[in-house]
Amino acid sequence: LDSRHSAARTHLVARIVEKSLELMQDAYGNYVVQYVLDVCGDDEVHAICESVIGKVCLLAIQKFSSNVMEKCLERCTDRVREEYLNELNDSDRLRELMMDPFGNYVVQRALSVSTHAQAIRLVETMKPHLSTMNGGGGIRNTAGGRRILGKICRRFPNFALEGKSAV
């Protein structure tokens, strides 16, 4: 992959892209997919990012593919990112991801790469799960929940869980 463009390199990258969904869930294959996302062109990156639409939440809670999902969130097009965030914005799914030891990192990455409007939608969906009312206090007591709350507070300094906030 580091060599100059050739027919062999093009074929190798095409095979990796074709098998990316399998590879990203593998202990070693996920590194290959991450490397392609780092060094290959927009077409290859786009193909990988497109291949996970509809599977974001499933891949986010797996040890190996969660790392790839973070990288996909960084490298994908605005349109694909919007699709990812629409998947994440389901209240029950988002709660599960926030509590998951791998999924919470994907949520954090989503918060950091999203547009202002996307971040507001995400935070509004998270808010009931972070609130001490509605039984959401448990998430705040997890390491991932505290990191997510920290990210929210850094992005939105006037954020308040209860009552009106400037989010």
Short mmCIF file of C-alpha atoms in Angstrom, two decimals:
data_model
loop_
_atom_site.label_atom_id
_atom_site.label_comp_id
_atom_site.label_asym_id
_atom_site.label_seq_id
_atom_site.Cartn_x
_atom_site.Cartn_y
_atom_site.Cartn_z
CA LEU A 1 0.00 0.00 0.00
CA ASP A 2 2.94 2.31 0.51
CA SER A 3 4.34 1.69 -2.97
CA ARG A 4 3.60 3.94 -5.90
CA HIS A 5 0.40 3.34 -7.81
CA SER A 6 0.47 0.16 -9.85
CA ALA A 7 -1.98 -2.45 -11.10
CA ALA A 8 -1.07 -4.73 -8.15
CA ARG A 9 -1.66 -1.95 -5.61
CA THR A 10 -4.96 -1.02 -7.22
CA HIS A 11 -6.07 -4.65 -7.13
CA LEU A 12 -5.02 -5.03 -3.47
CA VAL A 13 -6.88 -1.90 -2.40
CA ALA A 14 -9.97 -3.00 -4.35
CA ARG A 15 -9.94 -6.37 -2.53
CA ILE A 16 -9.53 -4.67 0.85
CA VAL A 17 -12.43 -2.34 0.11
CA GLU A 18 -14.52 -5.31 -1.06
CA LYS A 19 -13.83 -7.21 2.19
CA SER A 20 -13.74 -4.16 4.47
CA LEU A 21 -16.81 -5.13 6.51
CA GLU A 22 -15.25 -8.49 7.41
CA LEU A 23 -11.79 -7.03 7.94
CA MET A 24 -12.87 -4.23 10.25
CA GLN A 25 -14.35 -6.77 12.68
CA ASP A 26 -11.11 -8.76 12.82
CA ALA A 27 -8.36 -8.32 15.41
CA TYR A 28 -5.75 -7.63 12.72
CA GLY A 29 -7.90 -6.78 9.72
CA ASN A 30 -9.20 -3.62 11.37
CA TYR A 31 -5.68 -2.16 11.21
CA VAL A 32 -5.58 -2.82 7.46
CA VAL A 33 -8.88 -0.98 6.94
CA GLN A 34 -7.71 1.91 9.14
CA TYR A 35 -4.51 2.13 7.11
CA VAL A 36 -6.49 2.29 3.86
CA LEU A 37 -8.61 5.06 5.39
CA ASP A 38 -5.40 6.91 6.28
CA VAL A 39 -3.39 6.58 3.07
CA CYS A 40 -5.71 5.88 0.15
CA GLY A 41 -7.64 8.22 -2.08
CA ASP A 42 -11.11 9.61 -1.64
CA ASP A 43 -12.77 6.95 -3.81
CA GLU A 44 -11.49 4.08 -1.65
CA VAL A 45 -12.25 5.93 1.59
CA HIS A 46 -15.75 6.72 0.33
CA ALA A 47 -16.38 3.08 -0.62
CA ILE A 48 -15.43 1.88 2.87
CA CYS A 49 -17.44 4.58 4.60
CA GLU A 50 -20.49 3.85 2.43
CA SER A 51 -20.24 0.12 3.20
CA VAL A 52 -21.05 0.63 6.90
CA ILE A 53 -24.18 2.74 6.48
CA GLY A 54 -26.94 0.93 8.33
CA LYS A 55 -24.44 -0.93 10.54
CA VAL A 56 -22.93 1.92 12.55
CA CYS A 57 -24.41 0.96 15.92
CA LEU A 58 -23.55 -2.71 15.49
CA LEU A 59 -19.94 -1.95 14.53
CA ALA A 60 -19.58 0.71 17.24
CA ILE A 61 -20.00 -1.82 20.06
CA GLN A 62 -17.39 -4.26 18.79
CA LYS A 63 -13.84 -3.95 20.05
CA PHE A 64 -12.09 -3.89 16.68
CA SER A 65 -14.64 -2.29 14.39
CA SER A 66 -15.30 0.56 16.83
CA ASN A 67 -11.82 1.93 16.02
CA VAL A 68 -12.64 1.81 12.32
CA MET A 69 -15.97 3.55 12.95
CA GLU A 70 -14.15 6.41 14.66
CA LYS A 71 -11.88 6.77 11.65
CA CYS A 72 -14.87 6.55 9.26
CA LEU A 73 -16.55 9.40 11.16
CA GLU A 74 -13.41 11.50 10.63
CA ARG A 75 -12.87 10.69 6.95
CA CYS A 76 -16.38 10.30 5.50
CA THR A 77 -18.19 12.83 3.36
CA ASP A 78 -20.70 15.21 4.94
CA ARG A 79 -23.58 13.23 3.42
CA VAL A 80 -22.35 9.92 4.87
CA ARG A 81 -21.67 11.55 8.26
CA GLU A 82 -25.27 12.77 8.29
CA GLU A 83 -26.44 9.19 7.67
CA TYR A 84 -24.20 7.91 10.48
CA LEU A 85 -25.54 10.52 12.88
CA ASN A 86 -29.13 9.72 11.93
CA GLU A 87 -28.40 6.12 12.93
CA LEU A 88 -26.82 7.21 16.21
CA ASN A 89 -29.66 9.60 17.01
CA ASP A 90 -32.08 6.85 18.02
CA SER A 91 -32.62 7.30 21.78
CA ASP A 92 -32.40 3.63 22.78
CA ARG A 93 -29.42 2.90 20.54
CA LEU A 94 -27.61 6.00 21.73
CA ARG A 95 -28.14 5.04 25.37
CA GLU A 96 -26.67 1.60 24.66
CA LEU A 97 -23.66 3.13 22.90
CA MET A 98 -23.09 5.62 25.69
CA MET A 99 -22.90 2.78 28.21
CA ASP A 100 -20.83 0.47 26.01
CA PRO A 101 -17.06 0.29 26.67
CA PHE A 102 -16.34 0.71 22.92
CA GLY A 103 -19.45 2.51 21.71
CA ASN A 104 -18.89 5.48 24.01
CA TYR A 105 -15.72 6.33 22.06
CA VAL A 106 -17.69 6.37 18.81
CA VAL A 107 -20.22 8.73 20.43
CA GLN A 108 -17.37 10.98 21.60
CA ARG A 109 -15.89 11.03 18.09
CA ALA A 110 -19.32 11.78 16.61
CA LEU A 111 -19.61 14.77 18.96
CA SER A 112 -16.20 16.09 17.95
CA VAL A 113 -16.62 15.78 14.15
CA SER A 114 -20.27 16.78 13.81
CA THR A 115 -21.46 20.18 12.68
CA HIS A 116 -22.98 22.47 15.29
CA ALA A 117 -26.53 21.52 14.29
CA GLN A 118 -25.70 17.80 14.28
CA ALA A 119 -24.05 18.05 17.70
CA ILE A 120 -27.10 19.82 19.14
CA ARG A 121 -29.39 17.04 17.85
CA LEU A 122 -27.09 14.39 19.31
CA VAL A 123 -26.87 16.13 22.68
CA GLU A 124 -30.63 16.63 22.83
CA THR A 125 -31.06 12.88 22.27
CA MET A 126 -28.46 12.12 24.98
CA LYS A 127 -29.78 14.58 27.53
CA PRO A 128 -32.49 12.36 29.08
CA HIS A 129 -29.94 9.58 29.55
CA LEU A 130 -27.50 11.89 31.30
CA SER A 131 -30.08 13.52 33.53
CA THR A 132 -30.34 12.37 37.14
CA MET A 133 -34.09 12.50 36.68
CA ASN A 134 -35.51 9.80 34.37
CA GLY A 135 -33.07 7.27 35.84
CA GLY A 136 -30.20 8.37 33.57
CA GLY A 137 -27.73 9.03 36.36
CA GLY A 138 -26.15 5.62 35.88
CA ILE A 139 -24.55 6.69 32.61
CA ARG A 140 -22.93 9.67 34.30
CA ASN A 141 -21.36 7.26 36.76
CA THR A 142 -19.50 5.34 34.04
CA ALA A 143 -16.09 6.39 32.75
CA GLY A 144 -17.48 6.68 29.23
CA GLY A 145 -20.44 8.72 30.43
CA ARG A 146 -18.15 11.15 32.23
CA ARG A 147 -15.98 11.51 29.11
CA ILE A 148 -19.06 12.15 26.95
CA LEU A 149 -20.35 14.73 29.44
CA GLY A 150 -16.91 16.39 29.44
CA LYS A 151 -16.94 16.58 25.64
CA ILE A 152 -20.42 18.09 25.68
CA CYS A 153 -19.41 20.69 28.29
CA ARG A 154 -16.28 21.64 26.32
CA ARG A 155 -18.24 22.04 23.10
CA PHE A 156 -21.19 23.77 24.78
CA PRO A 157 -19.87 25.68 27.83
CA ASN A 158 -23.39 26.77 28.87
CA PHE A 159 -24.74 23.21 28.84
CA ALA A 160 -27.03 22.27 31.72
CA LEU A 161 -28.64 18.89 32.25
CA GLU A 162 -31.72 20.11 34.08
CA GLY A 163 -33.83 23.00 32.85
CA LYS A 164 -32.91 25.28 29.98
CA SER A 165 -29.43 25.20 28.54
CA ALA A 166 -27.76 27.10 25.77
CA VAL A 167 -27.40 24.03 23.57
#
